[in-house]
Short mmCIF file of C-alpha atoms in Angstrom, two decimals:
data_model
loop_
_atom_site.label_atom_id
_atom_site.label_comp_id
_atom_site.label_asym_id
_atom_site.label_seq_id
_atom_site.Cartn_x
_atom_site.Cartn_y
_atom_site.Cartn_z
CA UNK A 1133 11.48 -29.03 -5.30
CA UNK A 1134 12.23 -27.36 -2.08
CA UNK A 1135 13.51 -24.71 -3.75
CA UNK A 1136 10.99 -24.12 -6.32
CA UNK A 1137 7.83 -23.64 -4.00
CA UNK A 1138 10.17 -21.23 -1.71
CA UNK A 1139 10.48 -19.42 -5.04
CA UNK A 1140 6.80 -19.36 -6.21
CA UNK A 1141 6.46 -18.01 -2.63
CA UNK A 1142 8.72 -15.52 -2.89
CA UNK A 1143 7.42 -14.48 -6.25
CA UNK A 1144 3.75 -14.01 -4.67
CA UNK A 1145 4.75 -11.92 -1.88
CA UNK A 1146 6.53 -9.31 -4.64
CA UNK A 1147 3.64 -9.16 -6.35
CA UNK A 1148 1.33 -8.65 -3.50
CA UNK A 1149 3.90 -5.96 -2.39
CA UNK A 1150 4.46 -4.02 -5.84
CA UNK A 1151 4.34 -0.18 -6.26
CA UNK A 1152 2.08 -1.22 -9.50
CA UNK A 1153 -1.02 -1.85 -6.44
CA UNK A 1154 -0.79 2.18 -6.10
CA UNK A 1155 -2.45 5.29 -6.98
CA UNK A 1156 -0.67 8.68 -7.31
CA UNK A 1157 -2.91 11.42 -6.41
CA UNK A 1158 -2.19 14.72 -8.30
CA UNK A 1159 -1.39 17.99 -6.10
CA UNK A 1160 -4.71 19.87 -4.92
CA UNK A 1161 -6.49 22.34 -3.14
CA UNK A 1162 -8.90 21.08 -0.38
CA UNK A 1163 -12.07 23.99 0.18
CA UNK A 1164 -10.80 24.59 3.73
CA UNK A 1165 -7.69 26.24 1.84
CA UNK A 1166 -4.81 23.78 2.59
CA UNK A 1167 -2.28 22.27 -0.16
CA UNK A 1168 -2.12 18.64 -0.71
CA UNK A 1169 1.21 17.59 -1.83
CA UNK A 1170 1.10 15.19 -4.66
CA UNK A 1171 1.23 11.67 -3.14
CA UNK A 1172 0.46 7.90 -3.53
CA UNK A 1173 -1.88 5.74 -2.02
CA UNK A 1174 -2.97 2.19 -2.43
CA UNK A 1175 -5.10 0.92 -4.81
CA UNK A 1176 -8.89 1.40 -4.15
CA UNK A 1177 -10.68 -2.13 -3.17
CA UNK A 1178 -13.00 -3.37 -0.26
CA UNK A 1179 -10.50 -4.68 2.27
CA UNK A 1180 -8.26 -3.02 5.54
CA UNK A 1181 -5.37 -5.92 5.05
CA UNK A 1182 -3.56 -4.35 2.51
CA UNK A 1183 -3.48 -1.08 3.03
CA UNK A 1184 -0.44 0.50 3.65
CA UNK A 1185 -1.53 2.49 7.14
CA UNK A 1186 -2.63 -1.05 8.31
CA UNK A 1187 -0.47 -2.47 10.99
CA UNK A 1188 1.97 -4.88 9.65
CA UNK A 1189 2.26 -3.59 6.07
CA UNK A 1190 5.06 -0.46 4.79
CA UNK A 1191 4.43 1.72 2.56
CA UNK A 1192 7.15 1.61 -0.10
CA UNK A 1193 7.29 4.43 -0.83
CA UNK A 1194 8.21 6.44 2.27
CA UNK A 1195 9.25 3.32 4.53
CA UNK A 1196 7.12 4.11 7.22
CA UNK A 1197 5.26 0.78 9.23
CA UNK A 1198 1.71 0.85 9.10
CA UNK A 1199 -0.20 1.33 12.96
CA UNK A 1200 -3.47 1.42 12.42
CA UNK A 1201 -5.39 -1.82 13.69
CA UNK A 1202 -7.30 -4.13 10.83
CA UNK A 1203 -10.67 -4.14 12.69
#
């Protein structure tokens, strides 16, 4: 049983964590002049917590920890 919930656990976190919560942002031109590389950011919503600058969340795709405070 033990084993089951540490599973169903495990399984949540993945899915809270997955690259499918992301955006890719196409390549673009900002009016000032400067190139923006193509990229990928997290999904759009309401909340701080999950966003990948936050601190205590990575971004998975470049590995770097997040620093920015919640509130």
């Amino acid at each position: 049983m033990k084993k089951l919930v540490l599973m169903a656990l495990i399984c949540s976190l993945l899915a809270f964590t997955s690259f499918a919560k992301s955006v890719r942002v196409s390549g673009h031109i900002k009016k000032s002049g400067t190139y923006i590389a193509p990229h990928y950011k997290t999904f759009p919503n309401r909340t701080k917590i999950d966003n990948w600058p936050t601190k205590g969340n990575v971004n998975p795709y470049t590995g770097k920890k997040g620093a920015k405070r919640i509130y």
